[in-house]
Amino acid sequence: MDKLVSRLLLLAACSSAAILALIALFIFKEGVPIMARSGLGAFLLGRDWSPLQGQFGILPFIIGSLCITLGALLIGVPLGVACAVYLAEFSSPRWVNILKPAIELLAGIPSVVYGFLGVMWLAPLIRIRLGGPGLSILAASCVLAIMTLPTIVSISIDALQAVPKSYKQGSLALGATEWQTVWRVLFPAARAGILAGVILGMGRAIGETMAVIMISGNSTAIPHSALDSVRTLTANIAIEMGYATGEHRQALFATGVILFFFIMILNGAALRFARRKF
Amino acid sequence: MTTMIRTKATVSFFVLAIAISGSGSGCARKSENTITLAGSTAFQPFAEKLAEQYLETHTDVRVNVQGGGSAVGVQAALAGSAQIGMADLLTLPEEAKTLTPTVVARDGIALVVHPKNALAELSATQARSVFTGEINNWKDLGGADAPIRIISREEGSGTRRSFQELVLGDSKLSPNALFQNSNGTIREAVASNPDAIGYLSIGLVNDRVKSISYAGVVASNENVKNGTYPLARPIFLLTKGEQSPMVREFIDFVMADASQRVLEKEGLIPAK
């Protein structure tokens, strides 16, 4: 009986891996031929995306994805880590009980709602105050920063709380102030965990689609400033999938292949950091 | 030993999974009395409305309306996965030459700006220069000193293709254009930006945006009908080979006066 149950559970466990394998197989089967035909260099470094004229260069989208993700991290990481330090080390239990569920609730808001707020409120604000079209890298980064907060905060809190109490007590006993203890002892000790949280947040930012389509403007040009509009890899697939046939469709799958590699690299890095406790 | 069992289980699961995914495509069997329409998202809501009315008098038939876009409409009709393909294109692509097209309605394209924009009209040349990026400041058109923000549909959309042919010709859309992927989001993007210009179906223009004249003609269904407003595209129903009696009856229903009035009431221009 035990053996049967364990086999059944093994089957269940394998199913998710099998689905992943099938998805990868399918994306590669559809996407790789077009990359081979137009040349990997021309595909990755081409600046011109006009699928109906047979031009498939996705460099603007790679830059777009990287810029928006980097921007989201620049805003989200300081905010998220600061929040985690406060909740893990300084706050009274009462505040933890209010703040932590509130931050976790952020993760439950559908991304279309974030996108809608970005379009109606943030983009006009940026356009009027800072110039540019409003629908921009900056707008998308701000919204994605908020969307990555729950991931960064909750994993960072876990990492900080996993540091043995003796480290903190020892530091305080030696006369260090609380801030010195956090900065010099807890941070270095929890670094790996916090980094894992940041990388997982980054994965969320790079994979986000709906909100980004709504607030990044989806221009196919290479951006020159944070106020310019860009299109991300995910947005490119989602926007054009409905119409694409033939080579165009294959090019969108090829975009998916590149995205697949991005996510694999990020998750691989996150796993490495997460395993390296202290 | 355990490793071997494990490997076997994994392998057999993979085989099973592939077998299931492989048989998926074979499952799409068509019932004798189902009419499937697929394609243009611009015509989809109208087709659904007509299908609903058709079913009131034809209880023994099922009508299945799918979207996917004009390109999908052509492909589906060619491949036979839909008996009727829907496409809103100015000229049908080369591969659609073997299909039988029926024009069931026409749809105009209006140029729209923010309601606060004083601009009332663009000539054909001006419109082309604006959308190619040659004119990129409103002051060159007599407006305020502000950059022109072009908001376009994405490549492949039927509206975009028709707009390209009618307004841009061989010129390319400005690389700085922003993109929105539906008529509705174009309208919202233009409504929220005083510097924006975009284009969308005449039937979907409302008071959140201002429609401007093109080449001296006001964008209205009347002007499309009398042939003075040039920015319009036909909506095709495409069928492959000999039409079955069931399909012909449905197309006749769409072309009948009552159905054409319905299309007109909903904002399209009737075919006759």
XYZ file of C-alpha atoms in Angstrom:
550
model
C 0.000 0.000 0.000
C 2.789 2.384 0.982
C 4.543 1.630 -2.246
C 1.428 2.296 -4.292
C 0.845 5.651 -2.631
C 4.444 6.645 -3.110
C 4.262 5.724 -6.796
C 1.078 7.737 -7.221
C 2.687 10.712 -5.525
C 5.738 10.306 -7.751
C 3.445 10.412 -10.762
C 1.833 13.596 -9.473
C 5.231 15.128 -8.842
C 6.448 14.181 -12.305
C 3.388 15.626 -13.982
C 4.455 19.214 -13.377
C 7.943 18.472 -14.689
C 6.410 16.733 -17.695
C 4.208 19.716 -18.427
C 7.259 21.972 -18.257
C 9.101 19.663 -20.630
C 6.179 19.621 -23.066
C 5.879 23.405 -23.005
C 9.610 23.798 -23.618
C 9.484 21.224 -26.418
C 6.585 22.999 -28.090
C 8.050 26.503 -27.837
C 11.409 25.347 -29.161
C 9.862 23.349 -31.989
C 7.891 26.403 -33.147
C 10.489 29.060 -32.441
C 13.899 27.650 -33.301
C 13.438 27.270 -37.102
C 12.859 30.994 -37.649
C 15.898 31.870 -35.516
C 17.983 29.515 -37.618
C 16.608 30.967 -40.846
C 17.124 34.649 -40.068
C 20.293 33.994 -38.076
C 20.548 34.177 -34.282
C 22.590 37.402 -34.480
C 20.111 39.143 -36.770
C 17.246 38.002 -34.547
C 18.771 39.035 -31.216
C 20.534 42.212 -32.359
C 18.187 43.368 -35.146
C 16.648 46.769 -34.442
C 13.777 46.556 -36.899
C 10.592 44.646 -36.073
C 8.259 44.721 -39.086
C 6.901 41.181 -39.231
C 4.819 41.778 -42.358
C 7.960 42.855 -44.223
C 9.860 39.863 -42.866
C 12.045 41.902 -40.465
C 12.351 40.146 -37.110
C 14.765 42.039 -34.837
C 13.935 41.810 -31.148
C 16.765 43.943 -29.700
C 14.337 46.791 -28.801
C 12.195 44.332 -26.806
C 15.171 42.798 -24.989
C 16.304 46.315 -24.047
C 12.730 47.173 -23.086
C 12.379 44.151 -20.790
C 15.760 44.812 -19.162
C 15.124 48.552 -18.649
C 11.708 48.077 -17.084
C 12.952 45.260 -14.861
C 16.029 47.208 -13.764
C 13.870 50.248 -13.031
C 11.446 48.138 -11.022
C 14.337 46.749 -8.956
C 15.879 50.204 -8.375
C 12.580 51.319 -6.846
C 11.347 48.042 -5.372
C 14.476 46.609 -3.717
C 15.317 49.513 -1.344
C 11.641 49.832 -0.457
C 11.114 46.093 -0.022
C 14.288 45.398 1.946
C 13.739 48.423 4.197
C 10.221 47.201 4.830
C 11.491 43.693 5.621
C 14.140 45.006 8.052
C 11.553 47.069 9.883
C 9.079 44.217 10.113
C 11.689 41.623 11.113
C 13.742 43.663 13.561
C 12.213 46.901 14.731
C 8.452 46.801 14.674
C 6.096 45.852 17.461
C 3.948 42.764 16.851
C 0.927 45.009 16.423
C 2.439 46.695 13.375
C 3.565 43.378 11.946
C -0.010 42.150 12.160
C -1.220 45.133 10.172
C 1.601 45.587 7.656
C 2.462 42.045 6.681
C -1.033 40.995 5.548
C -1.382 44.338 3.754
C 1.793 43.722 1.755
C 0.785 40.151 1.028
C -2.572 41.414 -0.190
C -0.731 43.390 -2.895
C 0.105 40.069 -4.521
C -3.586 39.231 -4.797
C -4.571 42.279 -6.839
C -4.993 41.284 -10.519
C -2.392 42.842 -12.776
C -5.037 44.398 -15.016
C -6.049 46.547 -12.047
C -2.462 47.750 -11.623
C -2.358 48.477 -15.343
C -5.598 50.408 -15.222
C -4.386 52.571 -12.329
C -1.145 53.151 -14.228
C -2.973 54.298 -17.361
C -5.545 56.489 -15.670
C -3.416 58.036 -12.955
C 0.339 57.462 -13.113
C 0.924 57.955 -16.851
C -0.863 61.353 -17.051
C 1.023 62.449 -13.888
C 4.381 61.576 -15.469
C 3.409 63.206 -18.765
C 2.415 66.475 -17.109
C 5.231 66.646 -14.515
C 8.156 65.168 -16.416
C 7.202 65.216 -20.101
C 7.296 62.449 -22.689
C 4.290 60.369 -23.682
C 3.575 59.285 -20.090
C 3.207 55.627 -21.041
C 6.890 54.926 -20.398
C 9.672 52.905 -18.786
C 9.285 54.995 -15.633
C 5.545 54.366 -15.350
C 5.943 50.628 -15.950
C 8.868 50.410 -13.501
C 6.895 52.123 -10.733
C 3.949 49.767 -11.165
C 6.148 46.664 -11.408
C 8.083 47.761 -8.298
C 4.835 47.632 -6.337
C 3.964 44.275 -7.889
C 7.326 42.758 -6.866
C 7.148 44.080 -3.289
C 5.268 41.097 -1.785
C 7.886 38.660 -3.121
C 10.874 40.714 -1.989
C 9.427 41.573 1.423
C 8.235 38.130 2.446
C 11.386 36.278 1.334
C 13.639 38.918 2.916
C 11.750 38.664 6.218
C 12.222 34.883 6.199
C 15.924 35.327 5.472
C 16.406 37.852 8.280
C 14.477 35.710 10.759
C 16.536 32.668 9.826
C 19.714 34.321 11.152
C 20.471 32.669 14.533
C 19.456 34.821 17.500
C 22.948 34.407 18.964
C 24.429 36.565 16.178
C 22.259 39.492 17.132
C 22.673 38.962 20.871
C 26.450 38.685 20.502
C 26.644 41.889 18.477
C 24.476 43.817 20.943
C 26.483 42.426 23.883
C 29.663 43.753 22.307
C 28.184 47.241 22.434
C 27.027 47.667 18.828
C 23.893 49.771 18.322
C 20.817 48.180 16.824
C 21.428 49.790 13.449
C 25.085 48.651 13.441
C 23.867 45.162 14.229
C 21.416 45.178 11.327
C 23.868 46.681 8.850
C 27.059 44.809 9.812
C 25.755 41.490 11.149
C 22.237 40.622 10.036
C 22.541 41.869 6.453
C 25.725 39.954 5.610
C 24.299 36.859 7.273
C 20.977 37.051 5.412
C 22.452 38.259 2.135
C 21.892 35.058 0.195
C 18.219 34.851 1.142
C 17.561 38.494 0.382
C 19.266 38.117 -3.008
C 17.089 35.096 -3.763
C 14.032 37.213 -2.983
C 15.257 39.996 -5.248
C 15.882 37.580 -8.100
C 12.470 35.977 -7.743
C 10.959 39.471 -7.765
C 12.950 40.145 -10.926
C 11.446 37.028 -12.510
C 7.996 38.321 -11.677
C 8.825 41.692 -13.227
C 10.239 40.239 -16.436
C 7.303 37.869 -16.886
C 4.531 40.369 -16.170
C 2.449 41.036 -19.276
C -0.981 42.559 -18.829
C -0.014 45.574 -16.717
C 3.043 46.217 -18.873
C 1.058 46.207 -22.138
C -1.254 48.804 -20.661
C 1.363 51.206 -19.314
C 4.540 50.916 -21.370
C 3.106 52.257 -24.659
C 4.480 49.316 -26.693
C 6.609 51.373 -29.082
C 9.006 49.286 -31.185
C 11.815 51.878 -31.079
C 14.905 51.594 -28.860
C 14.380 53.936 -25.867
C 16.711 56.866 -25.138
C 15.452 57.847 -21.691
C 13.284 56.547 -18.863
C 10.443 58.691 -20.228
C 10.370 56.863 -23.572
C 7.873 54.172 -24.385
C 9.083 50.581 -24.865
C 7.725 47.143 -25.644
C 8.774 44.124 -23.608
C 9.288 40.541 -24.805
C 6.096 39.374 -23.105
C 4.064 42.293 -24.465
C 5.290 41.593 -27.985
C 3.953 38.054 -27.836
C 0.633 38.984 -26.263
C -0.121 41.929 -28.556
C 0.512 40.225 -31.869
C -0.383 36.598 -31.143
C -4.004 36.994 -32.234
C -3.104 37.932 -35.786
C 0.146 36.193 -36.411
C 0.393 33.435 -38.982
C 3.312 31.707 -40.670
C 6.739 33.241 -40.037
C 5.297 36.009 -37.875
C 3.836 33.410 -35.532
C 7.114 31.509 -35.418
C 8.942 34.753 -34.614
C 6.640 35.241 -31.621
C 7.442 31.723 -30.427
C 11.126 32.566 -30.895
C 10.543 35.594 -28.648
C 9.157 33.082 -26.169
C 12.335 30.998 -26.440
C 14.456 34.033 -25.501
C 12.123 34.793 -22.604
C 12.389 31.156 -21.525
C 16.187 31.504 -21.300
C 15.887 34.732 -19.313
C 13.600 33.077 -16.758
C 15.737 29.894 -16.575
C 18.852 31.953 -15.839
C 17.082 34.012 -13.178
C 15.505 31.016 -11.457
C 18.792 29.123 -11.595
C 20.522 32.058 -9.912
C 17.783 32.337 -7.303
C 18.066 28.621 -6.475
C 21.840 28.887 -6.063
C 21.534 31.807 -3.672
C 18.685 30.230 -1.753
C 20.666 27.021 -1.141
C 23.688 28.921 0.158
C 22.419 29.622 3.691
C 24.678 32.201 5.343
C 16.309 -1.328 -8.724
C 14.221 1.516 -7.345
C 15.945 3.901 -9.747
C 14.913 1.711 -12.624
C 11.287 1.628 -11.560
C 11.384 5.367 -11.164
C 12.846 5.880 -14.614
C 10.264 3.575 -16.091
C 7.430 5.418 -14.420
C 8.756 8.740 -15.627
C 9.232 7.509 -19.157
C 5.796 5.961 -19.351
C 4.282 9.152 -18.034
C 6.010 11.180 -20.727
C 4.757 8.795 -23.386
C 1.250 9.075 -21.990
C 1.426 12.864 -21.901
C 2.651 13.063 -25.483
C -0.036 10.628 -26.597
C -2.728 12.762 -24.956
C -1.407 15.983 -26.440
C -1.134 14.330 -29.836
C -4.689 13.112 -29.876
C -5.983 16.562 -28.915
C -6.050 17.843 -32.453
C -7.997 14.807 -33.645
C -10.773 15.495 -31.176
C -12.068 18.596 -32.983
C -14.839 16.783 -34.778
C -17.545 18.838 -36.384
C -21.162 18.051 -35.991
C -23.270 17.952 -39.165
C -25.374 20.993 -38.353
C -22.877 23.428 -36.837
C -21.771 26.562 -38.671
C -18.425 27.871 -37.444
C -17.325 31.445 -38.125
C -13.816 32.605 -37.193
C -11.652 35.669 -37.737
C -11.965 39.449 -37.522
C -12.385 40.712 -33.967
C -13.914 43.881 -35.439
C -16.840 41.924 -36.876
C -17.053 39.263 -34.147
C -19.561 41.094 -31.876
C -21.817 41.778 -34.881
C -21.594 38.175 -36.056
C -22.531 36.997 -32.562
C -25.543 39.271 -32.551
C -26.709 38.023 -35.970
C -26.071 34.397 -34.989
C -28.294 34.866 -31.961
C -31.140 36.141 -34.138
C -30.550 33.391 -36.712
C -30.984 30.753 -34.020
C -34.414 32.094 -33.097
C -35.785 30.816 -36.405
C -33.350 27.929 -37.004
C -33.520 25.791 -33.887
C -31.905 22.735 -35.486
C -28.623 24.535 -36.276
C -25.738 25.578 -34.035
C -23.702 28.679 -34.884
C -20.270 28.988 -33.336
C -18.549 32.402 -33.608
C -14.811 32.606 -32.864
C -12.383 35.552 -32.967
C -8.686 35.420 -33.703
C -8.241 38.270 -36.168
C -8.570 38.661 -39.929
C -5.468 36.605 -40.670
C -6.930 33.758 -38.655
C -10.204 34.169 -40.588
C -8.396 33.581 -43.882
C -6.392 30.647 -42.526
C -9.421 29.018 -40.897
C -11.449 29.233 -44.110
C -8.550 27.800 -46.128
C -7.892 24.972 -43.696
C -11.593 24.209 -43.315
C -11.533 24.588 -39.516
C -14.299 27.168 -39.999
C -16.869 27.071 -42.804
C -16.921 30.860 -42.839
C -13.868 33.076 -42.315
C -14.345 36.715 -41.324
C -11.868 39.369 -42.484
C -11.903 43.175 -42.415
C -9.184 43.868 -44.949
C -8.996 46.376 -47.769
C -7.476 43.816 -50.109
C -7.460 40.132 -49.399
C -4.049 38.466 -49.247
C -2.738 36.355 -52.140
C -3.524 33.034 -50.448
C -7.214 34.020 -50.124
C -7.669 34.093 -53.921
C -9.133 30.602 -53.916
C -11.833 31.594 -51.398
C -15.248 33.033 -52.287
C -15.591 36.462 -50.665
C -18.937 38.065 -49.783
C -18.907 41.692 -48.647
C -21.444 41.837 -45.806
C -20.764 45.352 -44.536
C -18.257 48.144 -44.517
C -16.556 49.912 -41.625
C -15.088 53.418 -41.717
C -11.886 54.467 -39.971
C -11.890 57.843 -38.196
C -8.844 59.900 -37.227
C -9.253 60.960 -33.610
C -7.578 63.493 -31.313
C -8.131 64.692 -27.737
C -11.325 66.795 -27.357
C -9.224 69.814 -26.273
C -7.200 69.713 -29.502
C -8.241 72.604 -31.781
C -7.352 70.708 -34.970
C -10.430 70.099 -37.122
C -9.079 68.583 -40.294
C -6.078 66.958 -41.961
C -5.432 66.769 -45.685
C -4.357 63.404 -47.087
C -0.730 64.582 -47.349
C -0.760 66.053 -43.849
C -2.191 62.848 -42.416
C 0.535 60.821 -44.105
C 3.267 63.199 -42.859
C 1.915 63.053 -39.304
C 1.767 59.264 -39.178
C 5.190 58.770 -40.803
C 6.685 61.191 -38.254
C 7.685 63.837 -40.833
C 5.484 66.365 -39.035
C 6.093 65.747 -35.344
C 4.932 68.927 -33.640
C 1.394 70.296 -33.363
C 2.663 73.825 -34.117
C 3.396 72.735 -37.712
C -0.351 72.140 -38.034
C -1.259 75.472 -36.431
C -1.581 74.092 -32.904
C 0.385 74.503 -29.674
C 4.126 73.778 -29.429
C 3.846 70.152 -28.328
C 5.092 66.869 -29.781
C 2.562 64.751 -31.680
C 2.033 61.364 -30.006
C 0.923 58.776 -32.549
C -1.153 55.922 -31.200
C -1.556 53.050 -33.632
C -2.904 49.526 -33.752
C -0.325 46.732 -33.775
C 1.036 45.164 -36.926
C -1.329 42.533 -38.332
C -4.569 44.111 -37.168
C -7.114 44.527 -39.987
C -7.680 48.195 -39.097
C -3.912 48.801 -39.156
C -3.450 47.097 -42.522
C -6.296 49.059 -44.081
C -5.006 52.309 -42.561
C -1.533 51.552 -43.900
C -2.862 51.047 -47.426
C -5.284 53.982 -47.418
C -3.245 56.658 -45.657
C 0.413 55.673 -45.633
C 0.710 53.841 -48.945
C 4.329 52.750 -49.284
C 5.599 54.953 -46.430
C 6.359 53.443 -43.044
C 4.633 54.293 -39.776
C 6.795 56.465 -37.503
C 9.120 54.351 -35.325
C 8.098 56.472 -32.333
C 4.456 55.433 -32.533
C 2.881 53.915 -29.437
C 0.718 50.812 -29.821
C -2.568 49.714 -28.320
C -4.121 46.392 -29.208
C -7.815 47.208 -29.567
C -10.127 49.961 -30.764
C -11.240 50.568 -27.176
C -7.758 51.052 -25.721
C -6.828 53.388 -28.609
C -9.793 55.527 -27.620
C -8.767 55.571 -23.937
C -5.132 56.361 -24.765
C -6.150 59.288 -26.990
C -8.708 60.497 -24.439
C -6.058 60.642 -21.707
C -3.373 62.500 -23.713
C -3.964 66.000 -25.175
C -1.048 65.513 -27.615
C -2.258 62.205 -29.035
C -3.641 61.264 -32.435
C -4.994 57.834 -33.321
C -7.455 56.018 -35.570
C -10.365 53.671 -34.904
C -13.673 52.375 -36.265
C -16.184 55.179 -36.852
C -18.829 53.231 -34.948
C -16.701 53.338 -31.790
C -16.020 57.098 -31.718
C -17.690 58.726 -28.698
C -17.452 62.070 -26.905
C -14.238 61.124 -25.066
C -12.339 61.749 -28.299
C -12.778 64.167 -31.203
C -13.058 62.840 -34.734
C -11.393 65.080 -37.341
C -12.106 65.449 -41.059
C -9.865 63.686 -43.544
C -9.233 65.349 -46.923
C -12.047 67.804 -46.222
C -14.703 65.188 -45.486
C -16.275 64.558 -42.079
C -15.847 60.955 -40.879
C -19.390 59.610 -40.738
C -21.221 56.516 -41.901
C -23.293 58.660 -44.305
C -20.152 59.937 -46.007
C -18.715 56.447 -46.292
C -21.997 55.283 -47.818
C -22.147 58.065 -50.422
C -18.506 57.429 -51.290
C -17.042 60.799 -50.276
C -15.147 59.619 -47.178
C -12.306 57.424 -48.415
C -11.122 55.714 -45.206
C -13.276 52.610 -45.126
C -12.756 48.900 -45.480
C -15.052 46.061 -46.465
C -15.872 43.204 -44.137
C -15.707 39.865 -45.919
C -17.233 36.511 -45.184
C -14.981 33.932 -46.850
C -16.008 30.455 -47.888
C -14.036 27.704 -49.558
C -15.299 25.856 -52.613
C -18.971 25.027 -53.061
C -21.085 26.513 -50.258
C -23.191 23.941 -48.429
C -26.928 24.783 -48.306
C -26.633 25.467 -44.579
C -23.778 27.964 -45.042
C -25.498 29.634 -48.006
C -28.667 30.052 -45.983
C -26.738 31.756 -43.192
C -24.942 34.142 -45.559
C -28.277 34.931 -47.252
C -29.639 35.702 -43.786
C -26.745 38.109 -43.096
C -27.330 39.817 -46.446
C -31.115 40.089 -45.929
C -32.536 43.565 -45.345
C -33.483 42.946 -41.713
C -29.964 41.812 -40.772
C -28.381 44.666 -42.691
C -30.563 47.108 -40.698
C -29.285 45.488 -37.506
C -25.671 46.017 -38.618
C -26.468 49.632 -39.468
C -28.084 50.219 -36.096
C -24.994 48.813 -34.371
C -22.685 51.230 -36.196
C -21.569 49.473 -39.379
C -22.291 50.497 -42.949
C -24.599 48.017 -44.725
C -23.287 46.352 -47.867
C -26.293 47.435 -49.899
